Coordinates of C-alpha atoms and ligand atoms in Angstrom, one line a residue:
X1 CA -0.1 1.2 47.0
X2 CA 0.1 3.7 50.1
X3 CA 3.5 5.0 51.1
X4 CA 5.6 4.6 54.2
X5 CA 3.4 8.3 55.5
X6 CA 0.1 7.2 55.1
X7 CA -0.3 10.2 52.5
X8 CA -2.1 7.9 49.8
X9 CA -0.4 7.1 46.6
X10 CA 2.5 9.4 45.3
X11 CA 1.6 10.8 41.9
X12 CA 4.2 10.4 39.0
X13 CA 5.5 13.9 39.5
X14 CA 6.8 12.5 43.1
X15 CA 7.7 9.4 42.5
X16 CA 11.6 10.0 41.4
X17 CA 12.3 6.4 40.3
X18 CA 8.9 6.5 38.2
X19 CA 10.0 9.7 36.9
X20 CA 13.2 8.4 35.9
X21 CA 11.4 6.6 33.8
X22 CA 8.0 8.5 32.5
X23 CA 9.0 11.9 32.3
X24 CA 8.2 13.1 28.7
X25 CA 10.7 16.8 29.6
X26 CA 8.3 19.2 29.1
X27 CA 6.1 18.6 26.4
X28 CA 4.3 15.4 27.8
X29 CA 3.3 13.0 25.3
X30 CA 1.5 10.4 27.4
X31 CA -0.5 7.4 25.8
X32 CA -3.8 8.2 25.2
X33 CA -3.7 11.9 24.9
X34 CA -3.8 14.2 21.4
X35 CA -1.1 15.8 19.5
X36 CA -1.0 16.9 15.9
X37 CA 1.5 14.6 13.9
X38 CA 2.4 13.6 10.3
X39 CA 3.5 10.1 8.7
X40 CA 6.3 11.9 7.3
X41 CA 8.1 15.2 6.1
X42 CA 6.0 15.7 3.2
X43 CA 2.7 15.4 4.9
X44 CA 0.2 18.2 6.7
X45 CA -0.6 17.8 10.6
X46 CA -3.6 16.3 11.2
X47 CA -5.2 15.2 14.5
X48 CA -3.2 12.2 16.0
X49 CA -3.7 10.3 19.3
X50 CA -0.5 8.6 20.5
X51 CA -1.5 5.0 21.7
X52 CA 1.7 3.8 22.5
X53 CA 5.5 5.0 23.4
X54 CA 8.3 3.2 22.7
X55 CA 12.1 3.8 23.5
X56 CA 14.1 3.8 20.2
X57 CA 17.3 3.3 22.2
X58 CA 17.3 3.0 26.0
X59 CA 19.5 6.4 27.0
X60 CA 22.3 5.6 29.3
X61 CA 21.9 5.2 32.9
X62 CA 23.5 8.6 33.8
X63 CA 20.5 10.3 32.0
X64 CA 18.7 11.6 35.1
X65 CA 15.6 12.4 32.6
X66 CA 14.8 10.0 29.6
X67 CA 14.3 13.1 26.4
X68 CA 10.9 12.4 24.7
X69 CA 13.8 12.2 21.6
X70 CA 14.6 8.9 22.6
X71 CA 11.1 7.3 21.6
X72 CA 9.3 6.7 18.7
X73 CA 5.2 7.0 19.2
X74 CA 2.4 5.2 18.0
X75 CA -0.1 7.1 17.0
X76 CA -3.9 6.8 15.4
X77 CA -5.2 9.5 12.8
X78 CA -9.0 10.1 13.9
X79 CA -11.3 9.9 10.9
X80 CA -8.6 8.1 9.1
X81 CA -9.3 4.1 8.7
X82 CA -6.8 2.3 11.4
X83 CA -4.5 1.1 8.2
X84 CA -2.7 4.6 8.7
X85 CA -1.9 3.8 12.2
X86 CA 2.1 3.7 12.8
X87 CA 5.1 4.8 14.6
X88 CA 6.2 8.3 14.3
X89 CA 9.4 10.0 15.5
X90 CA 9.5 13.1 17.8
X91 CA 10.3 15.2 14.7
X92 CA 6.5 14.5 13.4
X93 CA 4.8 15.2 16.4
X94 CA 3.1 19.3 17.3
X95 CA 2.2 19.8 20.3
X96 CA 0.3 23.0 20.8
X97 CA -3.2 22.7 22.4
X98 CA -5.0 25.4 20.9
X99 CA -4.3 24.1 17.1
X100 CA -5.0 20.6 19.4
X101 CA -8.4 21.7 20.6
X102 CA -9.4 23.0 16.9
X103 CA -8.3 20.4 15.0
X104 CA -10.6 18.1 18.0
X105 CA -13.3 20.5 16.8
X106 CA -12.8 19.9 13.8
X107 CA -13.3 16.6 13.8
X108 CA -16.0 16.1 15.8
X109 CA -17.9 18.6 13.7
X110 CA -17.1 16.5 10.6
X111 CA -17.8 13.3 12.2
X112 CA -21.1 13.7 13.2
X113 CA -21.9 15.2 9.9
X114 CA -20.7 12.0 8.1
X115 CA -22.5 10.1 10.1
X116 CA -25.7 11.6 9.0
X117 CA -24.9 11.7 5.8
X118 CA -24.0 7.7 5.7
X119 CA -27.3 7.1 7.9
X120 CA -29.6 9.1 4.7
X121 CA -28.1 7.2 1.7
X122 CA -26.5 4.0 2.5
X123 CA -25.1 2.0 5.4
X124 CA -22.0 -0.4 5.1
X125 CA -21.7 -0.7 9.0
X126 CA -18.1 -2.3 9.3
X127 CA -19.5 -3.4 12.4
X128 CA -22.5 -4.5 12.1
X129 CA -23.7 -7.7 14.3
X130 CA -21.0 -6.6 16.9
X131 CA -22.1 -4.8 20.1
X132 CA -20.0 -2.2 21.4
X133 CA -18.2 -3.9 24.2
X134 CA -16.9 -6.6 21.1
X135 CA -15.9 -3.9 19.1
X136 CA -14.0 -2.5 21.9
X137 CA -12.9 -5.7 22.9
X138 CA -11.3 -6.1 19.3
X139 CA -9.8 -2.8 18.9
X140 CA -7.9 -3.2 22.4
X141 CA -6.4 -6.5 21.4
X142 CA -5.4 -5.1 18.0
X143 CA -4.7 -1.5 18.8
X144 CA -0.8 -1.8 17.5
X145 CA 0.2 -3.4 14.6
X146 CA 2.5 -6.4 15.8
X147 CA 4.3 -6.4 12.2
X148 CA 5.2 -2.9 10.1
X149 CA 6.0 -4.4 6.9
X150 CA 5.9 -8.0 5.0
X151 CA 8.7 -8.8 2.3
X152 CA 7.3 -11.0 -0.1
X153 CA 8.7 -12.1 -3.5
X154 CA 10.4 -9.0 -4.8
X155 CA 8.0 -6.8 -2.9
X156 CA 8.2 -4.9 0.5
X157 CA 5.1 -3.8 1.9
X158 CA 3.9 -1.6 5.1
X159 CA 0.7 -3.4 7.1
X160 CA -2.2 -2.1 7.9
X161 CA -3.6 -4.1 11.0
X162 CA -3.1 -6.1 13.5
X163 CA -2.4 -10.1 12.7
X164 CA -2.6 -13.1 15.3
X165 CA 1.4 -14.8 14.1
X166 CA 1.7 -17.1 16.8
X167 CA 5.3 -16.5 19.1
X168 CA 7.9 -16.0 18.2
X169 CA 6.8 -14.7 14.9
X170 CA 4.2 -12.7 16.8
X171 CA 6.1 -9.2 16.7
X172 CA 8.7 -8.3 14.4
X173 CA 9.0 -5.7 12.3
X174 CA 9.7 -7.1 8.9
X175 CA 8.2 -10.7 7.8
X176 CA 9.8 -12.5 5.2
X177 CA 7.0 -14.5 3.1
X178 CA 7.6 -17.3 0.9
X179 CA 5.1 -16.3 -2.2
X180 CA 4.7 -19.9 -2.9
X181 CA 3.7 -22.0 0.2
X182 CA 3.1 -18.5 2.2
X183 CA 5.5 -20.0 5.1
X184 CA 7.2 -16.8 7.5
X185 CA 10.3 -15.7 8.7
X186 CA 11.6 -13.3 11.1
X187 CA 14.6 -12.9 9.2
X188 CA 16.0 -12.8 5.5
X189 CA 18.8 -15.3 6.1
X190 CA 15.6 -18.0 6.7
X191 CA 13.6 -17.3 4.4
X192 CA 16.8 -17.5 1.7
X193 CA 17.6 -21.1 3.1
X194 CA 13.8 -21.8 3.0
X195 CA 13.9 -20.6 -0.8
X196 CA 16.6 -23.4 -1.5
X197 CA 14.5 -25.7 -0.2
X198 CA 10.8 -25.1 -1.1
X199 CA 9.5 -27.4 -4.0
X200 CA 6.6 -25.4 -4.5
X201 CA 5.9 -22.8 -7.1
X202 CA 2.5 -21.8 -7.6
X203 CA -0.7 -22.6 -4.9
X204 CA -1.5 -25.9 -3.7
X205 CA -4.9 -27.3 -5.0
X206 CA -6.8 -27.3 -8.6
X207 CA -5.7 -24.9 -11.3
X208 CA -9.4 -24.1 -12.5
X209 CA -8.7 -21.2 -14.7
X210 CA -5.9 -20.0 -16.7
X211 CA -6.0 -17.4 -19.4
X212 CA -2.5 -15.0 -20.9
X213 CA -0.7 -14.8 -17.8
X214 CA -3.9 -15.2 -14.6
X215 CA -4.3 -18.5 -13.8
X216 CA -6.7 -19.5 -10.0
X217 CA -6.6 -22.2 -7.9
X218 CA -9.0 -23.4 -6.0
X219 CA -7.7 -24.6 -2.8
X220 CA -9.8 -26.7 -0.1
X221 CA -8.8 -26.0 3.2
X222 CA -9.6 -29.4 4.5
X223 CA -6.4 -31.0 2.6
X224 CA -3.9 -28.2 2.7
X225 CA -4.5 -26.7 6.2
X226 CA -1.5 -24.9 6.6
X227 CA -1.4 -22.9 3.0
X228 CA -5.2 -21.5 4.2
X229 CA -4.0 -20.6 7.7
X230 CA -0.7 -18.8 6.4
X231 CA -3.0 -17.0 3.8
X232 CA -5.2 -16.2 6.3
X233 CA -2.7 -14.7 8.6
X234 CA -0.9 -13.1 5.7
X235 CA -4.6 -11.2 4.7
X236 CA -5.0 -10.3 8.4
X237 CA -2.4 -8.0 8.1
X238 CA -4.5 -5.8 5.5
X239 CA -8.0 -6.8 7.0
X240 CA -9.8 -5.1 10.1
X241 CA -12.4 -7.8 10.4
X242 CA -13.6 -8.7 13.8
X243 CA -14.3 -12.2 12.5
X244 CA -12.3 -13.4 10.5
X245 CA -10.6 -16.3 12.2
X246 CA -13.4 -18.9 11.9
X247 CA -11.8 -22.8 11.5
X248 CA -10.6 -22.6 8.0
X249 CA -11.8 -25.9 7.2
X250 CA -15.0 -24.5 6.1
X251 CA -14.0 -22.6 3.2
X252 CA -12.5 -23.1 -0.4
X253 CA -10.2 -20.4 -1.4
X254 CA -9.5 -19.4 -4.2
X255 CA -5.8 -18.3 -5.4
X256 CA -5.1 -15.9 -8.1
X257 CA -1.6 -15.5 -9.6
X258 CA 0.1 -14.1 -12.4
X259 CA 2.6 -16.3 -14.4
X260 CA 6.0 -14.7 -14.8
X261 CA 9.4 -16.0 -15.7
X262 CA 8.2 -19.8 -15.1
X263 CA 6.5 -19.1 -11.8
X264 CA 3.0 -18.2 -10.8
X265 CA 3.4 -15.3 -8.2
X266 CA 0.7 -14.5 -5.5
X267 CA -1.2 -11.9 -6.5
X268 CA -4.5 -12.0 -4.1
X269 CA -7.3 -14.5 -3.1
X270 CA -11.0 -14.9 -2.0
X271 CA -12.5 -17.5 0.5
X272 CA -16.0 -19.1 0.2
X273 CA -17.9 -21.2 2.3
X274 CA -18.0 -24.5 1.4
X275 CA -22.0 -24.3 1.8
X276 CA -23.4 -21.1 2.9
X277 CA -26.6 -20.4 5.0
X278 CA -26.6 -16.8 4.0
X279 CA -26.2 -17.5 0.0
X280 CA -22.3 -16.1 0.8
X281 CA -20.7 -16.6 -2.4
X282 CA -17.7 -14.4 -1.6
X283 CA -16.4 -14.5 2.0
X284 CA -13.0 -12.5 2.3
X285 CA -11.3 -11.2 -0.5
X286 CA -7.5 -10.0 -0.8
X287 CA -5.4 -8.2 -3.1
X288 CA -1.5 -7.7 -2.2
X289 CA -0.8 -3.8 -1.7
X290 CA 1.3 -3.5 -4.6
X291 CA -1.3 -4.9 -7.2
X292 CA -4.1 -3.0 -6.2
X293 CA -6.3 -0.9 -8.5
X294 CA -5.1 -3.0 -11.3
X295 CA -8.4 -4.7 -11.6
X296 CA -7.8 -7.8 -9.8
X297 CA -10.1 -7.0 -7.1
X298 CA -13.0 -6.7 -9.6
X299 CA -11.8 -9.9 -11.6
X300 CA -11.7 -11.8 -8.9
X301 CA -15.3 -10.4 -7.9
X302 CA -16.5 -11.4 -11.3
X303 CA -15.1 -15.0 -10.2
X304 CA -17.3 -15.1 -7.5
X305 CA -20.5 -14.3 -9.9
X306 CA -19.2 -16.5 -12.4
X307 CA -19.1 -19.6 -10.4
X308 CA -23.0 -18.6 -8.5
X309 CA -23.7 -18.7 -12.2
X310 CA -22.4 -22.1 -12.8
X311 CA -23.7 -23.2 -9.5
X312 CA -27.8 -22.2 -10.2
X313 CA -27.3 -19.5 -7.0
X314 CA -27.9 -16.2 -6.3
X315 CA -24.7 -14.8 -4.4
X316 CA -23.9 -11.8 -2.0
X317 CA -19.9 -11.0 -0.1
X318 CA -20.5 -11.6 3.5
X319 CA -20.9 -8.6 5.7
X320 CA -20.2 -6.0 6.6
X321 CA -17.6 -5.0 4.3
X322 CA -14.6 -3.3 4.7
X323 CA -14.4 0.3 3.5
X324 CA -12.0 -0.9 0.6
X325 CA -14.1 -3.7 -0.2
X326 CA -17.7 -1.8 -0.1
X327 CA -15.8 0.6 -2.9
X328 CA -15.0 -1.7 -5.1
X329 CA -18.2 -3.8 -5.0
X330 CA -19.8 -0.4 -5.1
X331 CA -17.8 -0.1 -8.8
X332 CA -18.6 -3.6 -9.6
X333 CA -22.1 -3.7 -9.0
X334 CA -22.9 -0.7 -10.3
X335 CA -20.7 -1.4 -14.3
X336 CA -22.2 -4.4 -13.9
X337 CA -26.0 -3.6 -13.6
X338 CA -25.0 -0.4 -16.5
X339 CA -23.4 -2.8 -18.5
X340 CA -26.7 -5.0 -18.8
X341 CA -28.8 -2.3 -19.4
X342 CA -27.0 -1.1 -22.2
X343 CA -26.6 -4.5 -23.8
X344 CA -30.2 -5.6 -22.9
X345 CA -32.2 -6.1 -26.3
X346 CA -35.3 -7.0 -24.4
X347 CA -38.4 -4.7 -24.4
X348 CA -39.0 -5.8 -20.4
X349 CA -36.6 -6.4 -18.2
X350 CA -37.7 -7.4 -14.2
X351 CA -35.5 -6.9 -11.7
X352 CA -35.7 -10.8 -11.1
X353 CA -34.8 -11.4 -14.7
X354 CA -31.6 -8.9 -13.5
X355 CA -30.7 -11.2 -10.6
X356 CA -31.3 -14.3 -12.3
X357 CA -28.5 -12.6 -15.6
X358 CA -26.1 -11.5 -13.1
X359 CA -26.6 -14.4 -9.7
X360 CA -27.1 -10.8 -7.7
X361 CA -29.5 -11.6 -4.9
X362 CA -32.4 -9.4 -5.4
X363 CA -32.2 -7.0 -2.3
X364 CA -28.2 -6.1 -4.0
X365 CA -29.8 -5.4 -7.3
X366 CA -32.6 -3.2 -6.0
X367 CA -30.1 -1.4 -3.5
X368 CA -27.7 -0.8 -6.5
X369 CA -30.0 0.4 -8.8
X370 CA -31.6 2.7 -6.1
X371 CA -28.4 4.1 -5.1
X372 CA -27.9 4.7 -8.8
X373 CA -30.7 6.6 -9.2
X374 CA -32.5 5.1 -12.2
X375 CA -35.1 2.7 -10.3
X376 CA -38.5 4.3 -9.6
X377 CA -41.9 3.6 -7.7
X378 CA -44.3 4.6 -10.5
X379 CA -48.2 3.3 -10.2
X380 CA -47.8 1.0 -7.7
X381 CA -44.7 -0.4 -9.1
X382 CA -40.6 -0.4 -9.0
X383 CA -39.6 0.9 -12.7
X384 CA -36.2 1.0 -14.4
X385 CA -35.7 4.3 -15.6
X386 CA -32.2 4.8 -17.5
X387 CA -31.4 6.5 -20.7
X388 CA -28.8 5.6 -22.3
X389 CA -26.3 8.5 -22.0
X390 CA -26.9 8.4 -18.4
X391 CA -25.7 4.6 -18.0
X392 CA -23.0 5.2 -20.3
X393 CA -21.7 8.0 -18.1
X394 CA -22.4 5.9 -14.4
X395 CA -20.6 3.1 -16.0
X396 CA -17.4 5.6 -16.8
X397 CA -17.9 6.8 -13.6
X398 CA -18.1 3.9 -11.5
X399 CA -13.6 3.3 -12.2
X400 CA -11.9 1.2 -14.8
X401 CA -14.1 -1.3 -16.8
X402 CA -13.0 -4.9 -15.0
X403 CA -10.9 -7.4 -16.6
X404 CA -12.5 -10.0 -18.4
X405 CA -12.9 -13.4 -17.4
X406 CA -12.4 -16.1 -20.8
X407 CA -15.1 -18.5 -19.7
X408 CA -13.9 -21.6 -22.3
X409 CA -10.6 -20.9 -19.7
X410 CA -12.7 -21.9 -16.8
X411 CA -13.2 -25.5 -15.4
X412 CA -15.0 -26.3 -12.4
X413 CA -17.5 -28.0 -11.0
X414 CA -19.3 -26.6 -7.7
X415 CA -18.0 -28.4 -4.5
X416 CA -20.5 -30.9 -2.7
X417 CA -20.4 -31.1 0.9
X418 CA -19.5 -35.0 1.9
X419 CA -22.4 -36.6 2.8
X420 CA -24.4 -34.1 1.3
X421 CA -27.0 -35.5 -1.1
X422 CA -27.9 -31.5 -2.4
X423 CA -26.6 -31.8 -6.5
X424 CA -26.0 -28.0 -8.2
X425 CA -29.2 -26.3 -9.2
X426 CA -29.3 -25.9 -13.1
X427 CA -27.0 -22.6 -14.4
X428 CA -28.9 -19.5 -14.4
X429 CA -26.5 -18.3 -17.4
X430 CA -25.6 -19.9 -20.6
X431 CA -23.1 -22.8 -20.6
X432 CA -19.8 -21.9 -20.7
X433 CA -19.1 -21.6 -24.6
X434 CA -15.9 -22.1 -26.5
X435 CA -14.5 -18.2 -26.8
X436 CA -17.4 -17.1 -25.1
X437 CA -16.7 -13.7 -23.0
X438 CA -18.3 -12.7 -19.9
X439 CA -21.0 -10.6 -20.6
X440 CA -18.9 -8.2 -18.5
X441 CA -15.7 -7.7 -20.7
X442 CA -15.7 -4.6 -22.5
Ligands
ACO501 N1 -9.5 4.3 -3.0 C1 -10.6 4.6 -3.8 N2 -11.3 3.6 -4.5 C2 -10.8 2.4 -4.4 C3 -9.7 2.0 -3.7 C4 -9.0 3.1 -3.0 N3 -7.9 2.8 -2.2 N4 -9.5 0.7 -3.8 C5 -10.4 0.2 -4.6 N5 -11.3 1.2 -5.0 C6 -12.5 1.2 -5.8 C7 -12.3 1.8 -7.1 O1 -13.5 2.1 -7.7 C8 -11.7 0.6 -7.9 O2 -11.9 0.7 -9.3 P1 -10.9 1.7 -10.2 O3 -9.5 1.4 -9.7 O4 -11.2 1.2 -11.6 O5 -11.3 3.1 -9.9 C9 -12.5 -0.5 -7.4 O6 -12.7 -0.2 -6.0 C10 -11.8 -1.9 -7.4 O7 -10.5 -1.8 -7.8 P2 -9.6 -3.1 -8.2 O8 -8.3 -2.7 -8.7 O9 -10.4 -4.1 -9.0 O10 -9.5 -3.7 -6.7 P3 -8.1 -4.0 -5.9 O11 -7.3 -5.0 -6.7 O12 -7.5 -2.8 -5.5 O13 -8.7 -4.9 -4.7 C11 -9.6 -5.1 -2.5 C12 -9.7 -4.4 -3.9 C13 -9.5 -6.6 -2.6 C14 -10.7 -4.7 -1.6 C15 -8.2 -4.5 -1.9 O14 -8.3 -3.2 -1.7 C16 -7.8 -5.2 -0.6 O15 -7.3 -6.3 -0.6 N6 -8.1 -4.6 0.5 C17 -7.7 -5.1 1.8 C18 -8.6 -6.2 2.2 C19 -10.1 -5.8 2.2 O16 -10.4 -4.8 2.7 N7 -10.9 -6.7 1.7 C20 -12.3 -6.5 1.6 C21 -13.0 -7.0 2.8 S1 -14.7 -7.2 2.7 C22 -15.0 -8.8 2.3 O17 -14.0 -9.5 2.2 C23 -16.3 -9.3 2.0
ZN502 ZN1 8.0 -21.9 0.3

């Protein structure tokens, strides 16, 4: 827009009513730019970029000048996964550009060197089938996180990301979450009165396994629509996937929950497809914050190859994986594939008779083995090569040994399509014995 001289556009500086309004006193935080900032007081400064400003408490109208004191800033961490995105206060904010322009040196010169390190041993490109212009796309439209923390059950929990809760739950700073039937509310006094009310207390669907206290439920998304969307909305808050809102119909999910004081309480999920091109046998899996590194992500992983198992199919997650989940299927795979070398009584062992034991597809077992270090080209041909010491220490090494899944505790029977005329292929591991552990318990 010109102005009434014909001088061209007046620049913030000379604009008083715009200055009024975006003048950060002398400092000048503007969006987009760098500062150094911290989460909180305990923390170091690291590299932040503030993406967003935000008054805390409009100043009066006599305030010629609005103090950069009366916002709060929104800031990313580069290098740091977008989970540690949030609002910080002026307090936690540094602004002096020559520890600025080192700490940008900094990381650009330890950017570039991970990335050459991840392009030499393995890649888990987190987006991988995505061009760029998607991926920018995606981050734009989920830069700030529309929700800073879910109540749910006894629990409060910060987000991580970005999640699509239609208006008017669509930005508000605490969600209240029914643990049962995974219904939200902007405010406690609703979610109480909803509490009264709900008639639910553990997942919808087919309790298929219980065992002590774990008990899952598999839950098809064609008859309880609104339970998968919630739980997908609810996992969208902790999951930076590009993709993740295909129809819901398509998948089963499966519900873990831990039985206490006469009520099973969410714990954490995974969604397959009801028939997967791709030999998908896991599609997203979720663990609340506050019961992770307990195991459950692994047990529920060790779900996921139990029911391939049962089902005569070799099984893979989808991709690309998240950084969380590529670590722990990195631990699984890898106590998994030690674990069966240790207990394997066989003079021979191919890596197809591995795949066919475990229902890993074949290019998983020879990547995990390779990245372990024990499988060698020798003569022509791949070779296992693992003493026993050395499997005994990668399976140490890989985290705690997973919880163990009681297989006379599990009931199922794979899911047929409608109208599909494909039956189960035969199991690629024993039956399901009376007292019989996974192979995987320990
Ligand atoms: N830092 C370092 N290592 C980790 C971390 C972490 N924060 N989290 C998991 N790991 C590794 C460890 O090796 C760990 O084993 P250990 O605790 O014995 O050392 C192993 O992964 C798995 O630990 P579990 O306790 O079994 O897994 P958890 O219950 O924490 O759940 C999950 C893992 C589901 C990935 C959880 O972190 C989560 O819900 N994250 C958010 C959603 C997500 O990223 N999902 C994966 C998307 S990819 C896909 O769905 C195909
Ligand atoms: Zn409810």
């Amino acid at each position: 827009m010109m102005n009434g001289k014909g001088k061209g556009p007046l620049s913030i500086e000379q604009n008083p009513k715009k200055q009024r309004k975006w003048d950060w006193g002398k400092i000048g935080l503007i969006e987009g730019g760098y500062v150094l900032g911290k989460r909180d007081e305990e923390e170091k400064f690291r590299l932040a970029r503030v993406i967003k400003t935000e008054p805390i408490k409009m100043p009066p109208e006599e305030f010629q000048v609005h103090n950069d004191m009366h916002y709060r800033y929104y800031v990313t961490f580069p290098g740091l996964d977008r989970r540690w995105d949030c609002f910080i206060s002026r307090e936690n904010i540094l602004v002096d550009q020559e520890q600025i322009q080192a700490a940008i040196d900094d990381y650009e010169t330890s950017e570039k060197k991970e990335k050459d390190e991840k392009s030499t041993i393995f890649e888990n490109d987190e987006n991988k089938g995505m061009d760029e212009k998607a991926v920018q796309l995606h981050i734009n439209a989920t830069k700030v996180k529309n929700i800073l923390r879910i109540v749910i059950g006894d629990n409060m929990t910060p987000t991580w990301y970005y999640s699509p809760y239609p208006e008017p739950y669509h930005s508000v700073e605490t969600m209240y979450i029914c643990e049962y039937c995974l219904s939200y509310f902007a405010c406690r006094e609703e979610q109480v009165r909803h509490s009264y009310k709900c008639q639910m207390y553990h997942p919808p669907g087919d309790e298929i396994y219980r065992c002590d206290q774990l008990s899952v439920f598999e839950v098809n998304s064609s008859y309880e629509r609104i339970y998968c969307e919630n739980l997908c909305l609810l996992s969208k808050l902790f999951l930076d996937h590009k993709n993740l809102f295909n129809e819901t119909e398509i998948f089963l999910f499966y519900v873990l929950t831990e039985y206490v004081d006469g009520a099973y309480h969410f714990v954490g999920y995974y969604s397959k497809q009801k028939e997967s091109v791709e030999g998908y046998n896991l599609n997203c899996i979720f663990v609340l914050p506050f019961y992770q590194r307990k195991g459950y992500g692994k047990f529920l992983i060790t779900f996921s190859f139990e029911l391939s198992l049962i089902e005569g199919k070799l099984g893979t997650p989808e991709v690309p994986l998240s950084d969380l989940g590529f670590l722990s299927y990195l631990s699984w795979w890898s106590q998994r594939l030690a674990d069966l070398l240790l207990k394997c009584e066989k003079e021979e062992m191919s890596i197809d008779d591995i795949s066919k034991e475990t229902a890993m597809k074949l290019t998983d077992v020879v990547m995990v083995l390779e990245r372990l270090n024990i499988l060698r080209y020798h003569q022509g041909q791949h070779v296992i090569f693992a003493e026993k010491g050395y499997l005994e220490a990668l399976y140490k090494l890989a985290g705690r040994p997973p919880l163990a899944i009681t297989r006379s505790c599990l009931h199922w029977t794979p899911y047929i399509l409608p109208g599909s005329n494909k039956m189960p292929g035969p199991a690629l591991a024993p039956a399901p014995a009376a007292n019989n552990h996974s192979s995987m318990s320990s």
